[in-house]
PDB file of C-alpha atoms in Angstrom:
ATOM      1  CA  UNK A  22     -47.626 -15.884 -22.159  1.00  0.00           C
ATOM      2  CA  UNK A  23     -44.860 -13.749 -20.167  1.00  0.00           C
ATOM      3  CA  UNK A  24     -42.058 -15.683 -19.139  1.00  0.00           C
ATOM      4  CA  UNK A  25     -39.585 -14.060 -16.722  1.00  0.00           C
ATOM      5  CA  UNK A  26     -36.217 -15.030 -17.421  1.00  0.00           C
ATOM      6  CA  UNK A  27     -33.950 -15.984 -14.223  1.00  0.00           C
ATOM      7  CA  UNK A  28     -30.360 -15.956 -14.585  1.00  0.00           C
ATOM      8  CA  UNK A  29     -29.217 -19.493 -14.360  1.00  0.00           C
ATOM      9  CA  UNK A  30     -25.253 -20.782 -13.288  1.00  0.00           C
ATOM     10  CA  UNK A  31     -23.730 -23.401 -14.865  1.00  0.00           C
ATOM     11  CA  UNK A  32     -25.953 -25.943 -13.143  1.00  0.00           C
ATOM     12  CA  UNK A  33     -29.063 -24.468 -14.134  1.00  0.00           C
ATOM     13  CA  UNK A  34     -29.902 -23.497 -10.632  1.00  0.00           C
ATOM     14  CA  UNK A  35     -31.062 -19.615 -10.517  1.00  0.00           C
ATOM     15  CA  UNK A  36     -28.392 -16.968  -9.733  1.00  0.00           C
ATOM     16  CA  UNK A  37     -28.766 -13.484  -9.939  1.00  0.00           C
ATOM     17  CA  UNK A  38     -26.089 -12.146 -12.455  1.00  0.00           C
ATOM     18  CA  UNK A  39     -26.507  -8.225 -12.066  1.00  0.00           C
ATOM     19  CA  UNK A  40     -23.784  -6.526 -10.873  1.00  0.00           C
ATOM     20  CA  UNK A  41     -23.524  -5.625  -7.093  1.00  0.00           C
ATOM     21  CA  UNK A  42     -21.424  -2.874  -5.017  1.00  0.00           C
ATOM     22  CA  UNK A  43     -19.490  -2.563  -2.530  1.00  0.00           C
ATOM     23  CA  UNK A  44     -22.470  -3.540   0.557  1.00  0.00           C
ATOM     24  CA  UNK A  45     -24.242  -6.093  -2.174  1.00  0.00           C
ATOM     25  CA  UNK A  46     -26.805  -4.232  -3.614  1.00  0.00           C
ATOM     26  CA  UNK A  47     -28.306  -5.220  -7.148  1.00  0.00           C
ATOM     27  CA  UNK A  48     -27.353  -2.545  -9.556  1.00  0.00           C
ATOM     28  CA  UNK A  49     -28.886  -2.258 -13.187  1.00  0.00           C
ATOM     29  CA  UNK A  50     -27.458  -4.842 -15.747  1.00  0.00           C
ATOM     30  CA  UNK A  51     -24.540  -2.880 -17.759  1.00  0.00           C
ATOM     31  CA  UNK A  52     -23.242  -1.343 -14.795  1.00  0.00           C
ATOM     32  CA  UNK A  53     -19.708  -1.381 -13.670  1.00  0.00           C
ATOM     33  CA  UNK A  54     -19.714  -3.596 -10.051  1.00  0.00           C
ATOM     34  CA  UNK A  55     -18.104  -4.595  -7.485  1.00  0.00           C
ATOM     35  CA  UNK A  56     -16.370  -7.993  -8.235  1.00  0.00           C
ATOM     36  CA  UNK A  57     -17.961 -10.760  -6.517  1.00  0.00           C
ATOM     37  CA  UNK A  58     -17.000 -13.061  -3.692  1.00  0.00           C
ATOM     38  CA  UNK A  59     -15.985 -17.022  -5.144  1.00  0.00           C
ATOM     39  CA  UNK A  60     -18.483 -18.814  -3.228  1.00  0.00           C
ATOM     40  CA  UNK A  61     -17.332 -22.390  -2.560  1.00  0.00           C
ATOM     41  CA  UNK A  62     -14.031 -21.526  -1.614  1.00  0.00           C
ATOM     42  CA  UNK A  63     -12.707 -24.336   1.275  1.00  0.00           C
ATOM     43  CA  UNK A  64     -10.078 -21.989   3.558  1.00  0.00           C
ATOM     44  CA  UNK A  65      -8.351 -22.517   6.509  1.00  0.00           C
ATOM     45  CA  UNK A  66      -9.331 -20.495   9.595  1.00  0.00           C
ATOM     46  CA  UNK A  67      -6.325 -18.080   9.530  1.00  0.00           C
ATOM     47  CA  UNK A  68      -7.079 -17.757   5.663  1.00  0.00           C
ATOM     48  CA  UNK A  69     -10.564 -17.341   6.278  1.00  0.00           C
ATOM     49  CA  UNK A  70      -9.788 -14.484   9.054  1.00  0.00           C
ATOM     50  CA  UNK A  71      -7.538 -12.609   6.736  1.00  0.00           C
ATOM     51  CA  UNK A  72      -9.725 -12.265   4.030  1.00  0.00           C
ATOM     52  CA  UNK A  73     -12.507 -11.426   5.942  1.00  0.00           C
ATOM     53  CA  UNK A  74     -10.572  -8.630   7.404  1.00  0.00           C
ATOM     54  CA  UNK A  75      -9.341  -7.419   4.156  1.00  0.00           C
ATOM     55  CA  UNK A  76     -13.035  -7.333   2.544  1.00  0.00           C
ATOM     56  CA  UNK A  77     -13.794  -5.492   5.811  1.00  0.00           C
ATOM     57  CA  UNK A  78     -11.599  -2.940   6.236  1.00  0.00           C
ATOM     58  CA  UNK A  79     -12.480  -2.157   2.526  1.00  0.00           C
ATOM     59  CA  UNK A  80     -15.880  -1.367   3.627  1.00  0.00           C
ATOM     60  CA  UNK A  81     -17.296  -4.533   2.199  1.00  0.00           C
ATOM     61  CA  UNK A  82     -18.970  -6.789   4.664  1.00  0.00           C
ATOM     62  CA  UNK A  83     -21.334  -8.325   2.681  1.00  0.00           C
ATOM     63  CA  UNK A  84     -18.544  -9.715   0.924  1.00  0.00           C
ATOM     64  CA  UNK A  85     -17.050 -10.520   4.332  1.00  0.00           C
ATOM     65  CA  UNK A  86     -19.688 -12.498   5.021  1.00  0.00           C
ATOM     66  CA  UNK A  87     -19.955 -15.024   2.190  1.00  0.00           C
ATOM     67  CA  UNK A  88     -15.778 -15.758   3.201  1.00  0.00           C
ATOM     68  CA  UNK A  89     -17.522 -16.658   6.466  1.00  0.00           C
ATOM     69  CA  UNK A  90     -20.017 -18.474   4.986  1.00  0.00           C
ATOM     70  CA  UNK A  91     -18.220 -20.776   3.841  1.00  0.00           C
ATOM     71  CA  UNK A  92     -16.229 -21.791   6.283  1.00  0.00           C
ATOM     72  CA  UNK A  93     -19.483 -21.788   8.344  1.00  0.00           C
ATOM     73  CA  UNK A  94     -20.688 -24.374   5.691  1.00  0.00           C
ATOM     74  CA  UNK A  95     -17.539 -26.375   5.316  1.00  0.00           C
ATOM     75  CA  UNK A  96     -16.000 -26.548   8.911  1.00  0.00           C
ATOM     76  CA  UNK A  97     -16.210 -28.725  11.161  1.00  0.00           C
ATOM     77  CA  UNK A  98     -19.285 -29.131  12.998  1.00  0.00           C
ATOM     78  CA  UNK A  99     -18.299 -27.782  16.457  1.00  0.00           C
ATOM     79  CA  UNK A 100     -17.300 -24.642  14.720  1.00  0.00           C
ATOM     80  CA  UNK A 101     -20.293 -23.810  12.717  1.00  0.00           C
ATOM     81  CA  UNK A 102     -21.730 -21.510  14.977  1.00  0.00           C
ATOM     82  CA  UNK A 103     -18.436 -19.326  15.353  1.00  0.00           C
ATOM     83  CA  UNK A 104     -18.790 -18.467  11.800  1.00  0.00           C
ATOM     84  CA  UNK A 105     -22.286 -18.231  11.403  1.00  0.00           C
ATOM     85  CA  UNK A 106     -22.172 -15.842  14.275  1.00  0.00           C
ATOM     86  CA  UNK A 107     -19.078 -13.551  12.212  1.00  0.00           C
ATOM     87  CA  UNK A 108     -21.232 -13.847   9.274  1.00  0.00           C
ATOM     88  CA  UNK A 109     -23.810 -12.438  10.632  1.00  0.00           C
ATOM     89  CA  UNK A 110     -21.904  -9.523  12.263  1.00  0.00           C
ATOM     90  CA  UNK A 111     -21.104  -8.976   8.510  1.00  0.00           C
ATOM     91  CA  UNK A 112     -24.270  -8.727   7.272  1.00  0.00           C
ATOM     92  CA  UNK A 113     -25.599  -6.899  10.370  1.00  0.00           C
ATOM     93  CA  UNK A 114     -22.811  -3.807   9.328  1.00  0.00           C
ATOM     94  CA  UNK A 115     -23.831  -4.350   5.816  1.00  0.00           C
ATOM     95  CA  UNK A 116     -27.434  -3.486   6.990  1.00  0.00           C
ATOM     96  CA  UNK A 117     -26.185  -0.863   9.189  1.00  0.00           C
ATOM     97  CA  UNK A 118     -24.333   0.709   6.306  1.00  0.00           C
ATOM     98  CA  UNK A 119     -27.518   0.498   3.920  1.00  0.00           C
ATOM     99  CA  UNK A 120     -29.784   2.216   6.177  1.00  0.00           C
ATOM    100  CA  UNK A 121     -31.521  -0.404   7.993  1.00  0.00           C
ATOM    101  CA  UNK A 122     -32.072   1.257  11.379  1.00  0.00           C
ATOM    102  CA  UNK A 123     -34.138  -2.213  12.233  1.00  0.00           C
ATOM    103  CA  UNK A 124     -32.400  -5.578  10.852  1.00  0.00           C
ATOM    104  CA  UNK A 125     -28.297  -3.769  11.737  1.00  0.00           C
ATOM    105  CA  UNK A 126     -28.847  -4.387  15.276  1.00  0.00           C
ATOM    106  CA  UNK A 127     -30.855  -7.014  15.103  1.00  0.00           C
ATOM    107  CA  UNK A 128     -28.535  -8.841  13.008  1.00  0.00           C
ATOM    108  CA  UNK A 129     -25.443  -7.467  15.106  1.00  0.00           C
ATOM    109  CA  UNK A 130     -27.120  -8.263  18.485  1.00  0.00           C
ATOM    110  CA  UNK A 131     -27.898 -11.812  17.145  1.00  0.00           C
ATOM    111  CA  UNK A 132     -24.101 -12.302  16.022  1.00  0.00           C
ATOM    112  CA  UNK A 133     -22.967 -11.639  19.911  1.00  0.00           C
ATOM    113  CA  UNK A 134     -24.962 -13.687  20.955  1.00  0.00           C
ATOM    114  CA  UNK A 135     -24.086 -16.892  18.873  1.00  0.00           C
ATOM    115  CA  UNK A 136     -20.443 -15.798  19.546  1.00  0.00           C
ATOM    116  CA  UNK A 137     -21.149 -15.973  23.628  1.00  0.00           C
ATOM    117  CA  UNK A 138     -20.093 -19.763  23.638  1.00  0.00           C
ATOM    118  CA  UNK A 139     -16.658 -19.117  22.193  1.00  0.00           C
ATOM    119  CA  UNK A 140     -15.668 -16.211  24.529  1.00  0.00           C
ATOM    120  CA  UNK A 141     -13.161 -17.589  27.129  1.00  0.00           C
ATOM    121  CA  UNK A 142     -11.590 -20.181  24.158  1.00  0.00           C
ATOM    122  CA  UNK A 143     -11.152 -17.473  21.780  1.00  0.00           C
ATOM    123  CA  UNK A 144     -10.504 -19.542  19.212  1.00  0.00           C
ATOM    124  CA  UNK A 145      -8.061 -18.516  16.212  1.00  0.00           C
ATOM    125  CA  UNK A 146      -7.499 -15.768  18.213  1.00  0.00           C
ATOM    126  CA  UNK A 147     -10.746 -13.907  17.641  1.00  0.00           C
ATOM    127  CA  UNK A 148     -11.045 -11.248  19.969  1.00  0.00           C
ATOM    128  CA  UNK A 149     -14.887 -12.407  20.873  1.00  0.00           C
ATOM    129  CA  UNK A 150     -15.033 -10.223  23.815  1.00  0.00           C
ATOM    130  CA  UNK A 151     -14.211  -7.242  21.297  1.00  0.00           C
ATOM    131  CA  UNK A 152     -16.720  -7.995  18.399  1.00  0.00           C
ATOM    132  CA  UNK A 153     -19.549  -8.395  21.163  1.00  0.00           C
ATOM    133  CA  UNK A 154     -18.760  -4.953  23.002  1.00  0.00           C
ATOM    134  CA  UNK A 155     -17.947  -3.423  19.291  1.00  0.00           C
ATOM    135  CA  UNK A 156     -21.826  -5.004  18.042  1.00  0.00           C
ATOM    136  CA  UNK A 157     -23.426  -4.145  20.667  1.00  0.00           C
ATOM    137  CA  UNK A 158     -22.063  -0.573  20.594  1.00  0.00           C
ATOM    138  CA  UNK A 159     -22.837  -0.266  16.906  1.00  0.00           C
ATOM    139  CA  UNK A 160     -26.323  -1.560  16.919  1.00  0.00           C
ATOM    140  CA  UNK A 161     -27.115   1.123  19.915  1.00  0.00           C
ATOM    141  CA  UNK A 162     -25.803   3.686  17.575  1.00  0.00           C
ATOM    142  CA  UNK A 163     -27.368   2.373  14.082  1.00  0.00           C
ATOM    143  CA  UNK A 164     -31.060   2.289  16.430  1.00  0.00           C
ATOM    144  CA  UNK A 165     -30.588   5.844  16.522  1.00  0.00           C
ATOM    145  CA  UNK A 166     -30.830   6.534  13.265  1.00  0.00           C
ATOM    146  CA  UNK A 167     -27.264   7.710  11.649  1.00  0.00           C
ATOM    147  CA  UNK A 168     -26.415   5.712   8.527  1.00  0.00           C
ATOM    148  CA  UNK A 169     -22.711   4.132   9.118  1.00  0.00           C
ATOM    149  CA  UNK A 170     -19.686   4.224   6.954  1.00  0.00           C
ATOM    150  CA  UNK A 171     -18.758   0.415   6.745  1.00  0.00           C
ATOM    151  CA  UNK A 172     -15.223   0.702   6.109  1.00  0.00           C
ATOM    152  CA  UNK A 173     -14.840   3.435   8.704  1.00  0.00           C
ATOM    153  CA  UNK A 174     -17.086   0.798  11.189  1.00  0.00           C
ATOM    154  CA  UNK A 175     -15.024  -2.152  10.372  1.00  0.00           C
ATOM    155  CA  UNK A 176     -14.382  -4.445  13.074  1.00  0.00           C
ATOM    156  CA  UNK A 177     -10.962  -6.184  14.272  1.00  0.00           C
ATOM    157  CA  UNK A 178     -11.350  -9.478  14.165  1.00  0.00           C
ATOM    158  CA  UNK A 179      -8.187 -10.538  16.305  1.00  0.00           C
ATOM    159  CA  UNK A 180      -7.271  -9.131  19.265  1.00  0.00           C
TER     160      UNK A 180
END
Protein backbone atom coordinates (compact mmCIF):
# COMPACT_ATOMS: atom_id res chain seq x y z
CA UNK A 1 0.00 0.00 0.00
CA UNK A 2 1.19 3.76 -0.78
CA UNK A 3 0.42 6.05 1.83
CA UNK A 4 0.89 9.78 1.10
CA UNK A 5 2.08 11.55 3.96
CA UNK A 6 0.31 15.09 4.73
CA UNK A 7 2.01 17.45 6.85
CA UNK A 8 0.06 17.68 10.01
CA UNK A 9 0.14 20.98 12.78
CA UNK A 10 0.10 20.49 16.16
CA UNK A 11 -3.55 19.47 16.14
CA UNK A 12 -3.22 16.89 13.68
CA UNK A 13 -5.21 18.79 11.17
CA UNK A 14 -3.27 18.84 7.62
CA UNK A 15 -1.00 21.85 6.86
CA UNK A 16 1.22 22.18 4.16
CA UNK A 17 4.80 22.74 5.63
CA UNK A 18 6.90 23.53 2.36
CA UNK A 19 8.31 26.64 2.18
CA UNK A 20 6.54 29.50 0.23
CA UNK A 21 7.80 32.97 -1.41
CA UNK A 22 7.16 36.07 -1.50
CA UNK A 23 3.32 35.74 -3.61
CA UNK A 24 2.74 32.12 -1.69
CA UNK A 25 3.83 29.71 -3.95
CA UNK A 26 4.89 26.10 -2.73
CA UNK A 27 8.56 25.77 -3.25
CA UNK A 28 10.49 22.33 -2.95
CA UNK A 29 11.08 21.13 0.72
CA UNK A 30 14.83 22.33 1.67
CA UNK A 31 14.41 25.54 0.14
CA UNK A 32 15.09 28.83 1.73
CA UNK A 33 11.31 30.74 1.99
CA UNK A 34 9.65 33.38 2.65
CA UNK A 35 8.65 33.42 6.41
CA UNK A 36 5.12 32.82 6.91
CA UNK A 37 2.19 34.88 8.08
CA UNK A 38 1.00 33.83 12.11
CA UNK A 39 -2.41 32.90 11.31
CA UNK A 40 -4.67 33.42 14.34
CA UNK A 41 -3.40 36.61 15.19
CA UNK A 42 -6.54 38.87 16.91
CA UNK A 43 -5.46 42.77 15.79
CA UNK A 44 -7.02 45.85 16.03
CA UNK A 45 -8.13 47.60 12.82
CA UNK A 46 -5.32 50.24 12.75
CA UNK A 47 -2.90 47.22 13.55
CA UNK A 48 -4.44 45.19 11.06
CA UNK A 49 -4.10 48.18 8.34
CA UNK A 50 -0.48 48.68 9.09
CA UNK A 51 0.62 45.39 8.64
CA UNK A 52 -1.22 44.82 5.74
CA UNK A 53 0.41 47.77 4.21
CA UNK A 54 3.80 46.78 5.23
CA UNK A 55 3.41 43.06 3.71
CA UNK A 56 2.16 45.05 0.69
CA UNK A 57 4.41 47.46 -0.12
CA UNK A 58 6.97 44.55 0.21
CA UNK A 59 5.38 42.98 -2.69
CA UNK A 60 3.71 40.35 -0.61
CA UNK A 61 -0.02 40.28 -0.81
CA UNK A 62 -0.68 36.95 -0.25
CA UNK A 63 0.71 37.51 3.00
CA UNK A 64 -1.43 40.66 3.14
CA UNK A 65 -4.21 38.79 2.86
CA UNK A 66 -4.10 36.20 5.64
CA UNK A 67 -3.54 39.73 8.14
CA UNK A 68 -6.95 40.43 6.59
CA UNK A 69 -8.16 37.27 7.09
CA UNK A 70 -8.16 37.33 10.23
CA UNK A 71 -9.60 40.16 11.17
CA UNK A 72 -12.26 39.16 8.56
CA UNK A 73 -12.68 36.00 10.80
CA UNK A 74 -12.44 37.61 14.18
CA UNK A 75 -14.27 41.05 13.81
CA UNK A 76 -17.22 41.92 14.44
CA UNK A 77 -19.92 40.82 12.33
CA UNK A 78 -20.91 44.09 10.57
CA UNK A 79 -17.36 44.33 9.48
CA UNK A 80 -16.73 41.03 7.95
CA UNK A 81 -17.31 41.96 4.59
CA UNK A 82 -14.82 45.05 4.68
CA UNK A 83 -12.09 42.64 5.20
CA UNK A 84 -13.10 39.90 3.21
CA UNK A 85 -13.39 42.38 0.43
CA UNK A 86 -9.32 43.74 1.25
CA UNK A 87 -8.47 40.19 1.38
CA UNK A 88 -9.50 39.52 -1.62
CA UNK A 89 -7.92 42.58 -3.32
CA UNK A 90 -4.80 40.81 -1.85
CA UNK A 91 -5.11 37.76 -3.34
CA UNK A 92 -6.50 39.22 -6.60
CA UNK A 93 -2.70 41.20 -6.93
CA UNK A 94 -1.18 38.04 -5.77
CA UNK A 95 -2.85 36.39 -8.87
CA UNK A 96 -2.09 39.30 -10.93
CA UNK A 97 1.55 39.07 -9.96
CA UNK A 98 1.68 35.15 -10.69
CA UNK A 99 0.39 35.36 -14.08
CA UNK A 100 -3.18 34.75 -13.81
CA UNK A 101 -4.54 36.93 -16.62
CA UNK A 102 -8.16 35.26 -15.54
CA UNK A 103 -8.71 34.90 -11.57
CA UNK A 104 -6.47 38.83 -10.94
CA UNK A 105 -9.39 40.63 -12.13
CA UNK A 106 -11.78 38.51 -11.25
CA UNK A 107 -10.65 38.42 -7.81
CA UNK A 108 -9.88 42.33 -7.89
CA UNK A 109 -13.27 43.17 -9.52
CA UNK A 110 -14.99 40.98 -6.83
CA UNK A 111 -13.04 42.88 -3.92
CA UNK A 112 -14.68 46.40 -5.25
CA UNK A 113 -17.49 45.21 -5.25
CA UNK A 114 -17.83 43.80 -1.61
CA UNK A 115 -16.09 47.10 -0.63
CA UNK A 116 -19.15 49.24 -2.44
CA UNK A 117 -21.16 49.21 0.94
CA UNK A 118 -18.42 50.88 2.94
CA UNK A 119 -17.67 53.75 0.46
CA UNK A 120 -19.23 56.98 1.90
CA UNK A 121 -18.33 55.61 5.81
CA UNK A 122 -14.86 54.94 4.96
CA UNK A 123 -14.26 53.28 7.82
CA UNK A 124 -10.65 53.29 9.57
CA UNK A 125 -9.97 55.59 7.10
CA UNK A 126 -9.71 53.26 4.13
CA UNK A 127 -9.64 55.14 1.12
CA UNK A 128 -12.53 52.71 -0.52
CA UNK A 129 -13.11 55.00 -3.32
CA UNK A 130 -9.22 54.57 -4.11
CA UNK A 131 -8.83 50.69 -3.86
CA UNK A 132 -12.03 50.38 -6.20
CA UNK A 133 -10.70 52.89 -8.99
CA UNK A 134 -6.97 51.36 -8.26
CA UNK A 135 -8.75 47.40 -8.79
CA UNK A 136 -10.55 48.15 -11.31
CA UNK A 137 -7.66 49.84 -13.16
CA UNK A 138 -5.38 46.92 -12.42
CA UNK A 139 -7.63 44.13 -13.42
CA UNK A 140 -8.18 46.10 -16.98
CA UNK A 141 -4.48 46.05 -17.25
CA UNK A 142 -3.68 42.34 -15.83
CA UNK A 143 -6.76 41.20 -18.73
CA UNK A 144 -4.34 42.35 -21.12
CA UNK A 145 -1.88 40.18 -20.53
CA UNK A 146 1.37 41.95 -18.79
CA UNK A 147 2.47 40.08 -15.66
CA UNK A 148 2.57 42.82 -12.64
CA UNK A 149 5.26 43.60 -10.20
CA UNK A 150 3.33 43.33 -6.79
CA UNK A 151 5.36 45.53 -4.78
CA UNK A 152 5.58 48.09 -7.57
CA UNK A 153 1.36 47.54 -7.82
CA UNK A 154 0.83 47.87 -4.18
CA UNK A 155 -2.14 49.63 -3.15
CA UNK A 156 -2.65 52.52 -0.41
CA UNK A 157 -4.85 51.47 1.84
CA UNK A 158 -5.64 54.94 3.58
CA UNK A 159 -6.30 57.85 1.94
Amino acid sequence: MNETRRDRDAEGRAHNARPRDGLGRPMPYGTPGVARQPEGIVRTPRETLAEAQRLLDEGMPFHAHEVFEDAWKSGPEGERELWRGLAQLAVGLTHAARGNITGGPRLLRRGAGALAPFAEAAPYGISIAGLSSWAQELADRVESGPTVDAAAEAPRLRG
